[in-house]
Amino acid sequence: MSTSPLSSSDLGDLIARADETALAASGLGCLDRCLPLLDGADQALRPLWVSLADDTAWAGALAEVREALGAGPGPDAAPGTAEAAALARRMLDAVPAARSADSLRSWADACSAAALRIHRLLDGGDEGVSPLVSAELRRQVRVLELLGGTSGTGGGLRQVLDVSTEGRRVLRAVVSRSRRSGVAPG
């Protein structure tokens, strides 16, 4: 992992150089970390993760995931989370049906921006880089670094799942706190 401060341009460079598997994992990781906004179970994206690990049919896995997550965010969205939930829904809706480097690159880039925006919204606004946003940026870079120069199988993908699980837990806590309080996060 880089020891210097991270920036969006560093992340953009990593996305530009990533292979198909790293791009799919990058976008999927962003979506996975934002899953609490879709009221999805922790394993809701499992079919897509499995398709990356064993090269099974991506389109079939995507259909299964979309069916499991339904048509929209939950009706109990707390004030201040509606925009974030809509961004997460757009990430899911935009998953390319065909797994090609070109379609995955634009999706991964859009997911990266949306996930950072979601974390900014849930941390209360647009001012500066908050700890929540900074941590998401680090996770996105870490995912791409873990899969850089590899085929994306085995240990690298397992570590990517661990990074995404950690981020999902953090976001779930933020969303849960905002729902309990009934006020906008931040």
mmCIF file of C-alpha atoms in Angstrom:
data_model
loop_
_atom_site.group_PDB
_atom_site.id
_atom_site.type_symbol
_atom_site.label_atom_id
_atom_site.label_comp_id
_atom_site.label_asym_id
_atom_site.label_seq_id
_atom_site.Cartn_x
_atom_site.Cartn_y
_atom_site.Cartn_z
ATOM 1 C CA MET A 1 0.000 0.000 0.000
ATOM 2 C CA SER A 2 1.179 3.495 -0.757
ATOM 3 C CA THR A 3 2.747 5.437 2.103
ATOM 4 C CA SER A 4 2.020 8.867 0.635
ATOM 5 C CA PRO A 5 -1.387 10.543 0.886
ATOM 6 C CA LEU A 6 -3.883 9.075 -1.555
ATOM 7 C CA SER A 7 -5.736 11.073 -4.138
ATOM 8 C CA SER A 8 -8.510 10.495 -6.617
ATOM 9 C CA SER A 9 -5.955 10.811 -9.420
ATOM 10 C CA ASP A 10 -3.971 7.885 -7.942
ATOM 11 C CA LEU A 11 -7.171 5.878 -7.961
ATOM 12 C CA GLY A 12 -7.929 6.956 -11.528
ATOM 13 C CA ASP A 13 -4.488 5.787 -12.641
ATOM 14 C CA LEU A 14 -5.034 2.393 -11.023
ATOM 15 C CA ILE A 15 -8.430 2.013 -12.714
ATOM 16 C CA ALA A 16 -6.931 2.994 -16.071
ATOM 17 C CA ARG A 17 -4.281 0.247 -15.763
ATOM 18 C CA ALA A 18 -6.473 -2.480 -14.252
ATOM 19 C CA ASP A 19 -7.366 -5.690 -16.056
ATOM 20 C CA GLU A 20 -10.883 -7.047 -16.471
ATOM 21 C CA THR A 21 -10.920 -8.992 -13.194
ATOM 22 C CA ALA A 22 -9.528 -6.088 -11.168
ATOM 23 C CA LEU A 23 -12.088 -3.741 -12.722
ATOM 24 C CA ALA A 24 -14.957 -6.103 -11.915
ATOM 25 C CA ALA A 25 -13.682 -6.524 -8.346
ATOM 26 C CA SER A 26 -13.227 -2.771 -7.962
ATOM 27 C CA GLY A 27 -16.791 -1.935 -8.999
ATOM 28 C CA LEU A 28 -18.201 -4.894 -7.121
ATOM 29 C CA GLY A 29 -16.256 -3.919 -3.994
ATOM 30 C CA CYS A 30 -17.687 -0.390 -4.107
ATOM 31 C CA LEU A 31 -21.191 -1.791 -4.490
ATOM 32 C CA ASP A 32 -20.587 -4.352 -1.734
ATOM 33 C CA ARG A 33 -19.438 -1.697 0.720
ATOM 34 C CA CYS A 34 -22.601 0.327 -0.042
ATOM 35 C CA LEU A 35 -24.915 -2.689 0.267
ATOM 36 C CA PRO A 36 -26.399 -1.513 3.611
ATOM 37 C CA LEU A 37 -28.099 1.312 1.708
ATOM 38 C CA LEU A 38 -29.948 -1.258 -0.407
ATOM 39 C CA ASP A 39 -31.030 -3.198 2.670
ATOM 40 C CA GLY A 40 -29.197 -6.160 1.208
ATOM 41 C CA ALA A 41 -28.013 -9.186 3.133
ATOM 42 C CA ASP A 42 -24.246 -9.410 3.534
ATOM 43 C CA GLN A 43 -24.084 -12.263 1.006
ATOM 44 C CA ALA A 44 -26.391 -10.649 -1.594
ATOM 45 C CA LEU A 45 -23.518 -10.079 -4.038
ATOM 46 C CA ARG A 46 -22.014 -13.532 -3.531
ATOM 47 C CA PRO A 47 -23.050 -14.854 -6.991
ATOM 48 C CA LEU A 48 -21.039 -12.077 -8.674
ATOM 49 C CA TRP A 49 -18.024 -12.615 -6.403
ATOM 50 C CA VAL A 50 -18.168 -16.351 -7.176
ATOM 51 C CA SER A 51 -18.325 -15.648 -10.905
ATOM 52 C CA LEU A 52 -15.058 -13.708 -10.572
ATOM 53 C CA ALA A 53 -13.365 -16.524 -8.691
ATOM 54 C CA ASP A 54 -14.388 -19.393 -10.962
ATOM 55 C CA ASP A 55 -15.168 -17.577 -14.225
ATOM 56 C CA THR A 56 -18.811 -18.686 -14.296
ATOM 57 C CA ALA A 57 -21.524 -16.840 -16.166
ATOM 58 C CA TRP A 58 -21.459 -13.195 -15.068
ATOM 59 C CA ALA A 59 -24.857 -12.401 -16.674
ATOM 60 C CA GLY A 60 -26.600 -15.218 -14.789
ATOM 61 C CA ALA A 61 -25.006 -14.161 -11.511
ATOM 62 C CA LEU A 62 -26.056 -10.563 -12.145
ATOM 63 C CA ALA A 63 -29.674 -11.587 -12.738
ATOM 64 C CA GLU A 64 -29.636 -13.541 -9.465
ATOM 65 C CA VAL A 65 -28.243 -10.555 -7.549
ATOM 66 C CA ARG A 66 -30.736 -8.107 -9.019
ATOM 67 C CA GLU A 67 -33.612 -10.416 -8.132
ATOM 68 C CA ALA A 68 -32.336 -10.775 -4.566
ATOM 69 C CA LEU A 69 -31.966 -7.013 -4.096
ATOM 70 C CA GLY A 70 -35.347 -6.103 -5.567
ATOM 71 C CA ALA A 71 -36.336 -2.940 -7.352
ATOM 72 C CA GLY A 72 -35.327 -0.176 -4.994
ATOM 73 C CA PRO A 73 -33.973 0.928 -1.639
ATOM 74 C CA GLY A 74 -35.943 0.112 1.474
ATOM 75 C CA PRO A 75 -38.920 2.281 2.420
ATOM 76 C CA ASP A 76 -37.404 3.180 5.788
ATOM 77 C CA ALA A 77 -34.554 5.262 4.413
ATOM 78 C CA ALA A 78 -33.543 7.787 7.037
ATOM 79 C CA PRO A 79 -33.462 11.488 6.255
ATOM 80 C CA GLY A 80 -30.175 12.230 4.555
ATOM 81 C CA THR A 81 -29.685 8.678 3.268
ATOM 82 C CA ALA A 82 -32.138 8.809 0.364
ATOM 83 C CA GLU A 83 -29.600 10.336 -2.046
ATOM 84 C CA ALA A 84 -26.927 7.883 -0.926
ATOM 85 C CA ALA A 85 -29.340 4.951 -1.396
ATOM 86 C CA ALA A 86 -30.232 6.211 -4.878
ATOM 87 C CA LEU A 87 -26.533 6.334 -5.790
ATOM 88 C CA ALA A 88 -26.063 2.763 -4.543
ATOM 89 C CA ARG A 89 -29.088 1.646 -6.570
ATOM 90 C CA ARG A 90 -27.616 3.262 -9.692
ATOM 91 C CA MET A 91 -24.376 1.335 -9.125
ATOM 92 C CA LEU A 92 -26.352 -1.901 -9.109
ATOM 93 C CA ASP A 93 -28.491 -0.923 -12.094
ATOM 94 C CA ALA A 94 -25.371 -0.038 -14.108
ATOM 95 C CA VAL A 95 -23.526 -3.351 -13.646
ATOM 96 C CA PRO A 96 -22.640 -4.392 -17.204
ATOM 97 C CA ALA A 97 -24.340 -7.591 -18.342
ATOM 98 C CA ALA A 98 -21.255 -8.552 -20.354
ATOM 99 C CA ARG A 99 -17.903 -8.789 -18.610
ATOM 100 C CA SER A 100 -15.593 -6.836 -20.899
ATOM 101 C CA ALA A 101 -12.724 -4.562 -19.954
ATOM 102 C CA ASP A 102 -14.285 -1.537 -21.683
ATOM 103 C CA SER A 103 -17.696 -1.803 -20.022
ATOM 104 C CA LEU A 104 -16.193 -2.714 -16.648
ATOM 105 C CA ARG A 105 -13.719 0.199 -16.735
ATOM 106 C CA SER A 106 -16.456 2.813 -17.107
ATOM 107 C CA TRP A 107 -18.607 1.038 -14.484
ATOM 108 C CA ALA A 108 -15.714 0.722 -12.007
ATOM 109 C CA ASP A 109 -14.873 4.408 -12.479
ATOM 110 C CA ALA A 110 -18.510 5.430 -11.929
ATOM 111 C CA CYS A 111 -18.782 3.137 -8.884
ATOM 112 C CA SER A 112 -15.633 4.645 -7.416
ATOM 113 C CA ALA A 113 -17.019 8.173 -7.723
ATOM 114 C CA ALA A 114 -20.455 7.133 -6.426
ATOM 115 C CA ALA A 115 -19.027 5.285 -3.410
ATOM 116 C CA LEU A 116 -16.873 8.270 -2.469
ATOM 117 C CA ARG A 117 -19.909 10.562 -2.850
ATOM 118 C CA ILE A 118 -22.010 8.199 -0.701
ATOM 119 C CA HIS A 119 -19.403 8.229 2.052
ATOM 120 C CA ARG A 120 -19.212 12.042 1.839
ATOM 121 C CA LEU A 121 -23.008 12.323 2.091
ATOM 122 C CA LEU A 122 -23.156 9.981 5.060
ATOM 123 C CA ASP A 123 -20.404 11.898 6.788
ATOM 124 C CA GLY A 124 -22.382 15.096 6.559
ATOM 125 C CA GLY A 125 -21.416 17.039 3.486
ATOM 126 C CA ASP A 126 -18.879 18.156 0.968
ATOM 127 C CA GLU A 127 -16.283 19.933 3.093
ATOM 128 C CA GLY A 128 -12.774 18.452 3.037
ATOM 129 C CA VAL A 129 -11.873 14.790 3.155
ATOM 130 C CA SER A 130 -13.440 13.220 6.222
ATOM 131 C CA PRO A 131 -12.119 10.069 7.884
ATOM 132 C CA LEU A 132 -15.025 8.065 6.383
ATOM 133 C CA VAL A 133 -14.220 9.251 2.846
ATOM 134 C CA SER A 134 -10.483 8.816 3.350
ATOM 135 C CA ALA A 135 -11.003 5.231 4.524
ATOM 136 C CA GLU A 136 -13.162 4.455 1.465
ATOM 137 C CA LEU A 137 -10.497 5.911 -0.834
ATOM 138 C CA ARG A 138 -7.872 3.705 0.865
ATOM 139 C CA ARG A 139 -10.086 0.643 0.430
ATOM 140 C CA GLN A 140 -10.613 1.352 -3.260
ATOM 141 C CA VAL A 141 -6.879 1.736 -3.843
ATOM 142 C CA ARG A 142 -6.148 -1.395 -1.804
ATOM 143 C CA VAL A 143 -8.532 -3.503 -3.905
ATOM 144 C CA LEU A 144 -6.812 -2.445 -7.109
ATOM 145 C CA GLU A 145 -3.348 -2.917 -5.616
ATOM 146 C CA LEU A 146 -4.241 -6.421 -4.412
ATOM 147 C CA LEU A 147 -5.284 -7.475 -7.899
ATOM 148 C CA GLY A 148 -2.724 -5.496 -9.883
ATOM 149 C CA GLY A 149 -0.541 -7.790 -11.971
ATOM 150 C CA THR A 150 -2.443 -10.943 -10.946
ATOM 151 C CA SER A 151 -5.173 -12.979 -12.514
ATOM 152 C CA GLY A 152 -7.454 -12.004 -9.621
ATOM 153 C CA THR A 153 -7.840 -15.521 -8.305
ATOM 154 C CA GLY A 154 -6.964 -17.130 -5.023
ATOM 155 C CA GLY A 155 -5.550 -15.069 -2.185
ATOM 156 C CA GLY A 156 -5.891 -11.685 -3.876
ATOM 157 C CA LEU A 157 -9.630 -12.053 -4.323
ATOM 158 C CA ARG A 158 -10.023 -13.350 -0.748
ATOM 159 C CA GLN A 159 -8.233 -10.243 0.539
ATOM 160 C CA VAL A 160 -10.444 -8.032 -1.632
ATOM 161 C CA LEU A 161 -13.495 -9.622 -0.025
ATOM 162 C CA ASP A 162 -12.023 -8.921 3.413
ATOM 163 C CA VAL A 163 -11.473 -5.244 2.497
ATOM 164 C CA SER A 164 -15.059 -4.970 1.241
ATOM 165 C CA THR A 165 -16.493 -6.731 4.302
ATOM 166 C CA GLU A 166 -14.689 -4.310 6.605
ATOM 167 C CA GLY A 167 -15.998 -1.309 4.667
ATOM 168 C CA ARG A 168 -19.541 -2.715 4.592
ATOM 169 C CA ARG A 169 -19.499 -3.100 8.381
ATOM 170 C CA VAL A 170 -18.414 0.506 8.817
ATOM 171 C CA LEU A 171 -21.096 1.813 6.474
ATOM 172 C CA ARG A 172 -23.750 -0.433 8.044
ATOM 173 C CA ALA A 173 -22.953 1.144 11.426
ATOM 174 C CA VAL A 174 -23.226 4.666 9.972
ATOM 175 C CA VAL A 175 -26.540 3.876 8.254
ATOM 176 C CA SER A 176 -27.911 2.140 11.348
ATOM 177 C CA ARG A 177 -26.998 5.103 13.542
ATOM 178 C CA SER A 178 -28.705 7.537 11.165
ATOM 179 C CA ARG A 179 -31.853 5.384 11.021
ATOM 180 C CA ARG A 180 -32.011 5.167 14.812
ATOM 181 C CA SER A 181 -31.565 8.894 15.235
ATOM 182 C CA GLY A 182 -33.914 9.812 12.387
ATOM 183 C CA VAL A 183 -31.668 12.675 11.332
ATOM 184 C CA ALA A 184 -29.215 13.182 8.530
ATOM 185 C CA PRO A 185 -25.780 11.643 9.138
ATOM 186 C CA GLY A 186 -22.849 13.826 10.008
#
